[in-house]
CSV table of N, CA and C and ligand atoms in Angstrom, one decimal:
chain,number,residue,atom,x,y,z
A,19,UNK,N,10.4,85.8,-19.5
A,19,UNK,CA,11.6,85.8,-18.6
A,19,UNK,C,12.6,84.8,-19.2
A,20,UNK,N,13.7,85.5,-19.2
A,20,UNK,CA,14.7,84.5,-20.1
A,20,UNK,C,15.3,83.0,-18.5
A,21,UNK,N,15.9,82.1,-18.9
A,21,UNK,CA,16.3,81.2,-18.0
A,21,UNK,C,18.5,81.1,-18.6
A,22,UNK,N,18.3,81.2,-19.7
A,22,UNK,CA,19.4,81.4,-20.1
A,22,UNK,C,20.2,82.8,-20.9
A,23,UNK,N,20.9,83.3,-20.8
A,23,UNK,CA,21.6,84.2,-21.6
A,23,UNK,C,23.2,83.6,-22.4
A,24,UNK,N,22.5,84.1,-23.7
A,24,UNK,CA,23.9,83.3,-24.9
A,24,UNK,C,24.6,84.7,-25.2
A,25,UNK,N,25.5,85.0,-24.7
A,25,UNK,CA,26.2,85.7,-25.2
A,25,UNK,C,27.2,85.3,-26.4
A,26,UNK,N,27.8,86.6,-27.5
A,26,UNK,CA,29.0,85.8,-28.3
A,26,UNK,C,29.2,87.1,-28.8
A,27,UNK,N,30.8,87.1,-28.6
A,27,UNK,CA,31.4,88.6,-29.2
A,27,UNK,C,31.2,89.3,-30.2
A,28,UNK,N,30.9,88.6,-31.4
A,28,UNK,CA,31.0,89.4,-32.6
A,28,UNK,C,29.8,88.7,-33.5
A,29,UNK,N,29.0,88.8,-34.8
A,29,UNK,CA,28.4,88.3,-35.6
A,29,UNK,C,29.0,87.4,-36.1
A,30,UNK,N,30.1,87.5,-36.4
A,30,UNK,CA,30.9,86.7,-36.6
A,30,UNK,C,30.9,84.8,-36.4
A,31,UNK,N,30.7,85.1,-34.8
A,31,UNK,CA,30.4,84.1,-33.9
A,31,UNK,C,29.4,83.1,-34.5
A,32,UNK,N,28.2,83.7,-35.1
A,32,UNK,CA,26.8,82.9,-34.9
A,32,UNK,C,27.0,81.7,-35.5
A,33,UNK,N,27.6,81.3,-36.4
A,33,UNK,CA,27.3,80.4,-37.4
A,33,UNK,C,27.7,79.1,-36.2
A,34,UNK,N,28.7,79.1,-35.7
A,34,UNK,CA,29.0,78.4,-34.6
A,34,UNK,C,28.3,78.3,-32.9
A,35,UNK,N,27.8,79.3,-32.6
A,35,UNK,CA,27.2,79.3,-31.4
A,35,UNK,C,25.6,78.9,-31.5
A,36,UNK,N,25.1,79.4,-33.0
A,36,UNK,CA,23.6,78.8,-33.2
A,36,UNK,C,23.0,77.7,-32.8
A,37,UNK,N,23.6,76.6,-32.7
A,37,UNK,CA,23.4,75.1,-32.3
A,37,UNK,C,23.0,75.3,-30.5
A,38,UNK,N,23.7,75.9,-29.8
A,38,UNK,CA,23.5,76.6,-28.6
A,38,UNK,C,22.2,76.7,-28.5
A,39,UNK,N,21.4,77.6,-29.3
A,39,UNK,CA,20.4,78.0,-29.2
A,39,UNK,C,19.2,76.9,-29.6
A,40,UNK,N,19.7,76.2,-30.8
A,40,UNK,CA,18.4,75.4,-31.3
A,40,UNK,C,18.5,74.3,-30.6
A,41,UNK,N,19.4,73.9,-29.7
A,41,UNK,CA,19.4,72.8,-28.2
A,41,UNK,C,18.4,73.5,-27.3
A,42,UNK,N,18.6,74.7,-26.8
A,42,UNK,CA,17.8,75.2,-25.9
A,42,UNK,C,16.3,75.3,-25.9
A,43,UNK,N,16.2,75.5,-27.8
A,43,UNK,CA,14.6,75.2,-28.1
A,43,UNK,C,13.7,74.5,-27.9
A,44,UNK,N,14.7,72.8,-28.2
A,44,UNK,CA,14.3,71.7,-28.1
A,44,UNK,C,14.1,71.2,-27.0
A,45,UNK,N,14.7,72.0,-25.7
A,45,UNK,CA,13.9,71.5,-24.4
A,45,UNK,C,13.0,72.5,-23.7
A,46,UNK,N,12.7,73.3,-24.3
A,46,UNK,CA,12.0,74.6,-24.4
A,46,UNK,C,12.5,75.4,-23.3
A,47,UNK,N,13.5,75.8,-23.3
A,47,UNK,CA,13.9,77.0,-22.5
A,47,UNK,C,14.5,77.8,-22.8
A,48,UNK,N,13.9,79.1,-22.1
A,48,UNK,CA,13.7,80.4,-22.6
A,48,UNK,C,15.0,81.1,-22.3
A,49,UNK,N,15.7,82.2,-23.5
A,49,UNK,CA,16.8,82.3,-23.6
A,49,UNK,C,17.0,84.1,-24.1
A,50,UNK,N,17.9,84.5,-23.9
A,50,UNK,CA,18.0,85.7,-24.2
A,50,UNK,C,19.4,85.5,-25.3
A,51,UNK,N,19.4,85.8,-26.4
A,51,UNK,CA,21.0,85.5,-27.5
A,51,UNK,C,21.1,86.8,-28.1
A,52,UNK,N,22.3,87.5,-27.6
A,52,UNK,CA,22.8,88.3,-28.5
A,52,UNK,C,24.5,89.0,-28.3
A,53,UNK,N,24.7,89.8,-28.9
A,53,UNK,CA,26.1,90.1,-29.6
A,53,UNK,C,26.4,91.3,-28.0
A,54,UNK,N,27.4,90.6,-27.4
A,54,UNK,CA,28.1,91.5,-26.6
A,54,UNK,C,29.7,91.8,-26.9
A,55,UNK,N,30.8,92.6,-26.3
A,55,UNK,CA,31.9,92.1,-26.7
A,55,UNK,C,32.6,93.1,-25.4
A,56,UNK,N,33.8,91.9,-24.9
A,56,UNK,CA,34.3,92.0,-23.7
A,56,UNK,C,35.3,93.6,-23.8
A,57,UNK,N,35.9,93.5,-25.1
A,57,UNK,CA,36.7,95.2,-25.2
A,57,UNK,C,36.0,96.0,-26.3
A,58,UNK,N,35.2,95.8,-26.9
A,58,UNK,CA,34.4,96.7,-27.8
A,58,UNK,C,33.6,97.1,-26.8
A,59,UNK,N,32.4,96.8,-26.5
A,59,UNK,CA,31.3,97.1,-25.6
A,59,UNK,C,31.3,96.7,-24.3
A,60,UNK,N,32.2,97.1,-23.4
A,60,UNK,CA,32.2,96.5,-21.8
A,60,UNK,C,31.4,96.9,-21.3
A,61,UNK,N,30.9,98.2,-21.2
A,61,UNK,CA,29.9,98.6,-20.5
A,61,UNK,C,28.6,98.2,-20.9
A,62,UNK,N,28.2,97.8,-21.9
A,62,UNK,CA,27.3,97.2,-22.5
A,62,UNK,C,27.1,95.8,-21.8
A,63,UNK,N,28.4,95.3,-22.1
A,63,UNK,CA,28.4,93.7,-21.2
A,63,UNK,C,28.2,93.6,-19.8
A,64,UNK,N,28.4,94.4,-19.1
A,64,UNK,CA,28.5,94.8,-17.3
A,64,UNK,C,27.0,95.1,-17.4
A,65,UNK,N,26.2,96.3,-18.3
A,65,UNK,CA,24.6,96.0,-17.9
A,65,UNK,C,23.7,95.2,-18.4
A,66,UNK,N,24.5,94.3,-19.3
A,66,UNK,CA,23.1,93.2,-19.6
A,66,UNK,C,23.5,92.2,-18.4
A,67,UNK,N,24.5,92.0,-18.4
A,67,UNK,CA,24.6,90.9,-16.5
A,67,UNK,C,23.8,91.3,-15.8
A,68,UNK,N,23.9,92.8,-15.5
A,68,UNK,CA,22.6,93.3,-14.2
A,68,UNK,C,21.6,93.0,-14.3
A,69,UNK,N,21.5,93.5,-15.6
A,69,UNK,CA,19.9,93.7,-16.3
A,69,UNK,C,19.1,92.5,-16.1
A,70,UNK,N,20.2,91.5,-16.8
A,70,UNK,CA,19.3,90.2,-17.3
A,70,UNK,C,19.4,89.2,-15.8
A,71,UNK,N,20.4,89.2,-15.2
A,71,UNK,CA,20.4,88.5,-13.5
A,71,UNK,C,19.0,88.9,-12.7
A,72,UNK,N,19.1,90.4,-12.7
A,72,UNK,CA,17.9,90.9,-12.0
A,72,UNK,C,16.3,90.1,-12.9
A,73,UNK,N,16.7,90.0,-14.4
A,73,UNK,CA,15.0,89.5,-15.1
A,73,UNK,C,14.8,88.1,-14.5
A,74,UNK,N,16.2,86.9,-14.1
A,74,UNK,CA,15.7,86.0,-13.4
A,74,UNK,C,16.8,84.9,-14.3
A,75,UNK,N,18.0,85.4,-15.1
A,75,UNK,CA,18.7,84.4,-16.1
A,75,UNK,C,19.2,83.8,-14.7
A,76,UNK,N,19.3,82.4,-15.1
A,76,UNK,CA,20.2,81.3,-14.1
A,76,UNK,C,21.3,81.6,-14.4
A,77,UNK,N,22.0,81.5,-15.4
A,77,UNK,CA,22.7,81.0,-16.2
A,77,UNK,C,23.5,81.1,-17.8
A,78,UNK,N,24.4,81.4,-17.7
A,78,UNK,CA,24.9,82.8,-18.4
A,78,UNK,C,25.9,81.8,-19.6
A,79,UNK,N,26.2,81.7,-20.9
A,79,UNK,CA,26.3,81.1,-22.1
A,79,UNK,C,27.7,82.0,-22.8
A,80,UNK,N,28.7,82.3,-23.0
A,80,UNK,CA,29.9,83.1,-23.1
A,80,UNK,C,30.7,82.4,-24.7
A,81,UNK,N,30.3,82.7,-25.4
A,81,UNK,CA,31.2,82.5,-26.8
A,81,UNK,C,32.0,83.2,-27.4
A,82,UNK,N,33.8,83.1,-27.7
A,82,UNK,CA,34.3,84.3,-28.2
A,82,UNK,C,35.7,83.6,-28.5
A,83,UNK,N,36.2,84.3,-29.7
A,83,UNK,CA,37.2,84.2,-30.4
A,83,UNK,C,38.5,84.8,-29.8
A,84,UNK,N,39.8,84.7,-30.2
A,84,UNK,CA,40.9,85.5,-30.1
A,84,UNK,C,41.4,85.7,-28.6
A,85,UNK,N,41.1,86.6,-28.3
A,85,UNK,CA,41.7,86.8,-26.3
A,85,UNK,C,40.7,86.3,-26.0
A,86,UNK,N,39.1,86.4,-26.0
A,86,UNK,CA,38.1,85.7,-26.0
A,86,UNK,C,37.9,86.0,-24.8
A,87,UNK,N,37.7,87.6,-23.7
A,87,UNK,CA,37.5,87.2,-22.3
A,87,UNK,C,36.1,87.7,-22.1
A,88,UNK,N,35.5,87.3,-23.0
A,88,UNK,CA,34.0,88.0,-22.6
A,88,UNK,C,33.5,87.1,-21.5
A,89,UNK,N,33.7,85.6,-21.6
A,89,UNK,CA,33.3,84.8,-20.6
A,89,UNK,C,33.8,85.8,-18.9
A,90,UNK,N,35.0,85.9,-18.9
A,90,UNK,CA,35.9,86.1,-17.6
A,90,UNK,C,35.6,87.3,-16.9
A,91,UNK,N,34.6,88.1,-18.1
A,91,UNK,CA,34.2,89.9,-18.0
A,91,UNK,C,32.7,89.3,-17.5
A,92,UNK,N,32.2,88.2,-18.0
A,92,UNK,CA,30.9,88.2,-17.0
A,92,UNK,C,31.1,87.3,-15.9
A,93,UNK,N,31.9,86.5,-15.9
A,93,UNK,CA,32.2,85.8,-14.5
A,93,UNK,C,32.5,87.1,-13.5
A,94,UNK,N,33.4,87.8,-13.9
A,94,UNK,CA,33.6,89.2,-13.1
A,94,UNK,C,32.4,89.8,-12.6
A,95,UNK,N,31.3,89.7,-13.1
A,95,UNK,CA,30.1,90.1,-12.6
A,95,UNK,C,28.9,89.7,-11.9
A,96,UNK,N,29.2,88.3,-11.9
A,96,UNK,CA,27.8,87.5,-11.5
A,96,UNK,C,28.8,86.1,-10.5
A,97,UNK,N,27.5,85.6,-9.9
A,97,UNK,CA,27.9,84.8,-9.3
A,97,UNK,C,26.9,83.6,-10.0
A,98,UNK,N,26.3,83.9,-10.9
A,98,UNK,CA,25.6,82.5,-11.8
A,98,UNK,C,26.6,81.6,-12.4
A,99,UNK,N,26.2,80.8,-12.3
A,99,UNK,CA,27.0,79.8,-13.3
A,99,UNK,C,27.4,81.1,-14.8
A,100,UNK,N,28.6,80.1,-15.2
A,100,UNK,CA,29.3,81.3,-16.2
A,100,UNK,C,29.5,79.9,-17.8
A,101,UNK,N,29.2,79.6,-18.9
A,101,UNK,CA,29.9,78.6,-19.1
A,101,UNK,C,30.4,79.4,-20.3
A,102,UNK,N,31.6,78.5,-21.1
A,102,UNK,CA,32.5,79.2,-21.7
A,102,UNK,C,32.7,78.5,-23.4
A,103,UNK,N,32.7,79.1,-24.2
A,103,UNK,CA,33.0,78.5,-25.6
A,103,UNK,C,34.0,79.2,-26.2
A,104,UNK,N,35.1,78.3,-26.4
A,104,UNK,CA,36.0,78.9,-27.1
A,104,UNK,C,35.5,79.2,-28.3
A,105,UNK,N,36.0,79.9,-29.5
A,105,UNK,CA,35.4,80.1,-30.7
A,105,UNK,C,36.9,80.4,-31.9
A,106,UNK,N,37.1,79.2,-32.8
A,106,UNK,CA,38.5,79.1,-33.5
A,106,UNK,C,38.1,80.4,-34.6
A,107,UNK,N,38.6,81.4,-34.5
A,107,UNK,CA,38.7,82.8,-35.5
A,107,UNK,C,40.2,83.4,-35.5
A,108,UNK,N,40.9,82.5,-35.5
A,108,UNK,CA,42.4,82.8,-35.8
A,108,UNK,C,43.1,81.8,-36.0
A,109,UNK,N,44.4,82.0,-37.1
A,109,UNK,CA,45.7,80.9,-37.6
A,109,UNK,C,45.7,80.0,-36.3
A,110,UNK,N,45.5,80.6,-35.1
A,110,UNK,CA,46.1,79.4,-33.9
A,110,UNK,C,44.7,78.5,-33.5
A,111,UNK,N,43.7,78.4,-34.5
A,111,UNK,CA,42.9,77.1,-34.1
A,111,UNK,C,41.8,77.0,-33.2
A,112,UNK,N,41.8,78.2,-32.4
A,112,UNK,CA,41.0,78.2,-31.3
A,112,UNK,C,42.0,78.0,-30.3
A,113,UNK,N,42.9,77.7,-30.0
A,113,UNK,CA,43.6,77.4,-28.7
A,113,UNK,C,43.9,78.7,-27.8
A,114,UNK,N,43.9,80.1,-28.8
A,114,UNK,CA,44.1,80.8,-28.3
A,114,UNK,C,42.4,81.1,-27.1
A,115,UNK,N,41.3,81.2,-27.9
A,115,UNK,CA,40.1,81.6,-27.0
A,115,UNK,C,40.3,80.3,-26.1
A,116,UNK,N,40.3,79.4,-26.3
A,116,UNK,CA,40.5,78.2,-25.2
A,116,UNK,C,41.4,78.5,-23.8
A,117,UNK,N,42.6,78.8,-24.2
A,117,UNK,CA,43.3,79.1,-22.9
A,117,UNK,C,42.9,80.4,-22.0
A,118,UNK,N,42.5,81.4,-23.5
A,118,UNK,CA,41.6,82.3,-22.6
A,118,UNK,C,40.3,82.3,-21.8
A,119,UNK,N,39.4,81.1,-22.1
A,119,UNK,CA,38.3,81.2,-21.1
A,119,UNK,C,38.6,79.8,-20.1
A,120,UNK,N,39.5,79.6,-20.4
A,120,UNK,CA,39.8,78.3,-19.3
A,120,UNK,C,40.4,78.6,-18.0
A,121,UNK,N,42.0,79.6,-18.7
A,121,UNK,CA,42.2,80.2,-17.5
A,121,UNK,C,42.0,81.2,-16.4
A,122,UNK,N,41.0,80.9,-15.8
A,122,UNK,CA,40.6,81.8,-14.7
A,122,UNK,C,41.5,82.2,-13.4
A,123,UNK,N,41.1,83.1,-12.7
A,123,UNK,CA,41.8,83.3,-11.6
A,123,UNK,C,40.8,82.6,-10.5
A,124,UNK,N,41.4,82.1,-9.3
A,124,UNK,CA,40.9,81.4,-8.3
A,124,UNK,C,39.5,82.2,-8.2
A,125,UNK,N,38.2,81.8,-7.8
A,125,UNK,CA,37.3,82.3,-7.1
A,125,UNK,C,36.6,82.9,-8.1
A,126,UNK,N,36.6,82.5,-9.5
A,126,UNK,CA,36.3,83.8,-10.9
A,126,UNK,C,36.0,82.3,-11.8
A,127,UNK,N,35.4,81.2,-11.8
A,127,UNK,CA,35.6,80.1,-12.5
A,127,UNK,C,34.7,80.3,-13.9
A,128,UNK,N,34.9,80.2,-14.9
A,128,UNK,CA,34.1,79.7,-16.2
A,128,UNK,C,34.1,78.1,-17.0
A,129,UNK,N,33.1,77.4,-16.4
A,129,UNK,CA,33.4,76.4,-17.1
A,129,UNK,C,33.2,76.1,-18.7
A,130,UNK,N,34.7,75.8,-19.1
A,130,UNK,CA,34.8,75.9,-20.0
A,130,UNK,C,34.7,74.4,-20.9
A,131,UNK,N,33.6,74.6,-22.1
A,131,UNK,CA,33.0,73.7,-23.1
A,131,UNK,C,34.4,73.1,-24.5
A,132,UNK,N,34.3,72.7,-25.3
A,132,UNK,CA,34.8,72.4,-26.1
A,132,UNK,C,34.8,73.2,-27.4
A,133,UNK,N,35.6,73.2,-28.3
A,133,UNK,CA,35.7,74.7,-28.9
A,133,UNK,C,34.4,74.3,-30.2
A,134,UNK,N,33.7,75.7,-30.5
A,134,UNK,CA,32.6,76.2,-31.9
A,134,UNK,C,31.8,75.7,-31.4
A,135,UNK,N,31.3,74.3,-32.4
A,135,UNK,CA,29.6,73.9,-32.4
A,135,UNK,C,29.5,73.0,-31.3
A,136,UNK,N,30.5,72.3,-31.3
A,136,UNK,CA,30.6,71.0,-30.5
A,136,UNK,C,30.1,71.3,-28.9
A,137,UNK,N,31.2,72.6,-28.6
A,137,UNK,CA,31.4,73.1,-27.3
A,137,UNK,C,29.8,74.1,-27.0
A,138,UNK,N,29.5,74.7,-28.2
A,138,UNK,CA,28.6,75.1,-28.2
A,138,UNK,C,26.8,74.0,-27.5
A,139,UNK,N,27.1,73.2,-28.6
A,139,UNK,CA,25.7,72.2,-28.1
A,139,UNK,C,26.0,71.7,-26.5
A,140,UNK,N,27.3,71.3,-26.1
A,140,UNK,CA,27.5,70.9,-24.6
A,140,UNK,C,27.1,71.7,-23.8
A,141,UNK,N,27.1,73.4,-24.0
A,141,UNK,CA,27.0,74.3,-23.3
A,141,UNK,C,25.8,74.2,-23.3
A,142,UNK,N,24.5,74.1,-24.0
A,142,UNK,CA,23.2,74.2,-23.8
A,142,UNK,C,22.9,73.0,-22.8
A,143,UNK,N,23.7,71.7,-23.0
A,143,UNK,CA,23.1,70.4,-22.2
A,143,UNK,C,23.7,70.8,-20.8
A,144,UNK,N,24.9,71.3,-20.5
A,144,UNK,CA,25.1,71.5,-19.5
A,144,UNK,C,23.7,72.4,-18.5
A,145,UNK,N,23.9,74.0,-19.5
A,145,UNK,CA,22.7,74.8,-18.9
A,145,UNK,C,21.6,74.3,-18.9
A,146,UNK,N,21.1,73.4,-19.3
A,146,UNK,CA,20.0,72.3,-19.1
A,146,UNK,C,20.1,71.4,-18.3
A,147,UNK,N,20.9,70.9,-17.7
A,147,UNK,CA,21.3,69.9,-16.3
A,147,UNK,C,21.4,70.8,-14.8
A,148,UNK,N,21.4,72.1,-15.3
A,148,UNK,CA,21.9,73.1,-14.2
A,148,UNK,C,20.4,73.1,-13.9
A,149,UNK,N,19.6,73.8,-14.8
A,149,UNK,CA,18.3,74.3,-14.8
A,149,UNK,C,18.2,73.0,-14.1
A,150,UNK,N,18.0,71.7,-14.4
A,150,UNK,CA,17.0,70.8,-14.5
A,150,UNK,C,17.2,69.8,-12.6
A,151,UNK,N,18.3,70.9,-12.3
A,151,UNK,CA,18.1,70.7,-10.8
A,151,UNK,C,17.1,70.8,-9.7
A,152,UNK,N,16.2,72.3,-10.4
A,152,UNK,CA,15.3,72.8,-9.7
A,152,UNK,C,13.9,72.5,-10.4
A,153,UNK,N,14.0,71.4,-11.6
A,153,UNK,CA,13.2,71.1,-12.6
A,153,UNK,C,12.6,70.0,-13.2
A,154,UNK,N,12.2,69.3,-12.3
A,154,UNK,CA,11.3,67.6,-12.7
A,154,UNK,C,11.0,67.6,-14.0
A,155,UNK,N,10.3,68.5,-14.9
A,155,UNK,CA,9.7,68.3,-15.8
A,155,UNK,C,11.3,68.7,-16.8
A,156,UNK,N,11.8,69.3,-17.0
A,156,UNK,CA,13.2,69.3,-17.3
A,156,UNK,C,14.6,68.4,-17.4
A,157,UNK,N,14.1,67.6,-16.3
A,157,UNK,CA,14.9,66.7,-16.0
A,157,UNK,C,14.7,65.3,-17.1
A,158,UNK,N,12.8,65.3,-17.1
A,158,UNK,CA,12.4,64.0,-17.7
A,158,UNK,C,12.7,64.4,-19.5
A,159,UNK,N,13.0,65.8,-19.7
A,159,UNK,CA,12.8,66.0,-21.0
A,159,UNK,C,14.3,66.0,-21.7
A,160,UNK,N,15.4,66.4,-20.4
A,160,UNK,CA,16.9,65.6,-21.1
A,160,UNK,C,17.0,64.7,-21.1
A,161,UNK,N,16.2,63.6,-19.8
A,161,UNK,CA,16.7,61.9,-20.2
A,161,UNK,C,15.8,61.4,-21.2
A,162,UNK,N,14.9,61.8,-21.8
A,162,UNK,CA,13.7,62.0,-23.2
A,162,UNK,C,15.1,61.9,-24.1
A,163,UNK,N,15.6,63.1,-24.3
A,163,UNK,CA,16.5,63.4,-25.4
A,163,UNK,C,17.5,62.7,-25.5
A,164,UNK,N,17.7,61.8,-24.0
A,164,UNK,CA,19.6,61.2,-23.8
A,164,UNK,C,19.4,60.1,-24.3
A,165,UNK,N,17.8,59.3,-24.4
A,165,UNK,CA,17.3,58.2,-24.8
A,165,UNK,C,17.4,58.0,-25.9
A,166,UNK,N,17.1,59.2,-26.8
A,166,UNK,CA,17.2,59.4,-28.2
A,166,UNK,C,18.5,59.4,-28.9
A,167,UNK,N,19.4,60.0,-28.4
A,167,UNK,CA,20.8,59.7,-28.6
A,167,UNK,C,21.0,57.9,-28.4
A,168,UNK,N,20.7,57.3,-27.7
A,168,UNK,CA,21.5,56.2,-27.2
A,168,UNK,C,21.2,55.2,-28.1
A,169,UNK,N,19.7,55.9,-28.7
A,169,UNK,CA,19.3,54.8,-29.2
A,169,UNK,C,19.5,54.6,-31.1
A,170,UNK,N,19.8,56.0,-31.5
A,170,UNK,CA,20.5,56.5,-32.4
A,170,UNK,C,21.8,55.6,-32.8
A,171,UNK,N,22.6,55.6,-31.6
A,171,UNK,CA,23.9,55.2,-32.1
A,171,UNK,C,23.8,53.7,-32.3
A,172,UNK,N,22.8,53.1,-31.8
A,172,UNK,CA,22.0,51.6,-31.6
A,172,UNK,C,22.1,51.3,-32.9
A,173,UNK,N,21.5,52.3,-33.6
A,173,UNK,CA,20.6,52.2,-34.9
A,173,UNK,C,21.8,52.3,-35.8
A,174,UNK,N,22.2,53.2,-35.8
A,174,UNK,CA,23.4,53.4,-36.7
A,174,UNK,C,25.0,52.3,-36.4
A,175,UNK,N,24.6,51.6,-35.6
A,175,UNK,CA,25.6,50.1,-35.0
A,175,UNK,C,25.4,49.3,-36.1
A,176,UNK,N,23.9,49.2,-36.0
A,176,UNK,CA,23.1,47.9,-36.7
A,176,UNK,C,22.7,47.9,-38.3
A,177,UNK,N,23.4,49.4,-38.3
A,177,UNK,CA,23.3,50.1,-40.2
A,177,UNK,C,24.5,49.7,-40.9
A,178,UNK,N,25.6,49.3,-40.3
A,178,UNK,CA,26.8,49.7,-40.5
A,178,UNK,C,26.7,48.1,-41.5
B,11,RP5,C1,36.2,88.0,-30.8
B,11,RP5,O1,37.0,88.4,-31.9
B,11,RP5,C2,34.9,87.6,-31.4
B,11,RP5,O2,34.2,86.7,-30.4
B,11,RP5,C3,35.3,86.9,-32.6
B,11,RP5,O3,35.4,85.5,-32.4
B,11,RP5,C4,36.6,87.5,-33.0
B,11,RP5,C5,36.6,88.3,-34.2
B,11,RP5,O4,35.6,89.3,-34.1
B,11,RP5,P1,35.2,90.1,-35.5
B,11,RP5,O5,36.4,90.8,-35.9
B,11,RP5,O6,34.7,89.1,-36.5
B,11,RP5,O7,34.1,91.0,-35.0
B,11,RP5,O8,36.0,89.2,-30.0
């Protein structure tokens, strides 16, 4: 039973959204990742929401380039958390998928991450803070990981 679902519009996508996934490994939660796309394959996107809501995903992972509204096509469908990655695959930088998953209409929210890898790995920590509400053993295994960070930048203070 997946806990997360990584969606991302195109193949295209992966080189950037991968990090998504090898976050989610590392706190071991179980994940469903694959290739949807909001105007190629809608129908496709409308029944993995059903499909995968109904197998038990909390929490739904949205990566995409250009108009980028794959995020806003599954917010349309679910009432799970929705979170959003812009993905820069055009001259305009990413600003264009950015404005597109940012701006929602009232009552349709995607929170939206920071654009590619970056936005990518936040999305997994976030869906891991979400999970880790209903999750003690989850909870102890991000502040594990936040320790490791903290102590990293410690280390690399004292390298300098
Ligand atoms: C978006 O269009 C995808 O998420 C990708 O970022 C962009 C380009 O898609 P491809 O032409 O590479 O399939 O839908």
């Amino acid at each position: 039973m997946s806990q997360v679902a990584i969606f991302m519009g195109s193949k295209s996508d992966e080189a950037m959204v991968r990090p998504c996934a090898d976050i989610l490994d590392s706190l071991k939660i179980s994940y469903t990742f694959t290739i949807t796309s909001a105007h190629r394959t809608p129908e496709r996107t409308a029944r993995l929401v059903q499909e995968l809501e109904e197998a038990g995903v909390q929490v739904f992972i949205c990566a995409a380039g250009l108009a980028a509204h794959l995020a806003g096509a599954v917010a349309a469908k679910t009432i799970r958390p929705v979170l959003g990655i812009p993905i820069t695959a055009s001259p305009l930088g990413g600003l264009d998928a950015l404005l597109a998953t940012v701006q929602m209409p009232p009552g349709f929210p995607v929170g939206t991450l920071a654009l590619d890898k970056v936005g990518a790995r936040n999305a997994a920590w976030l869906a891991a803070q979400i999970l880790a509400l209903q999750d003690q053993d989850l909870s102890k295994r991000i502040e594990q990981a936040r320790q490791k960070m903290i102590a990293q930048v410690e280390e690399d203070a004292q390298s300098l």
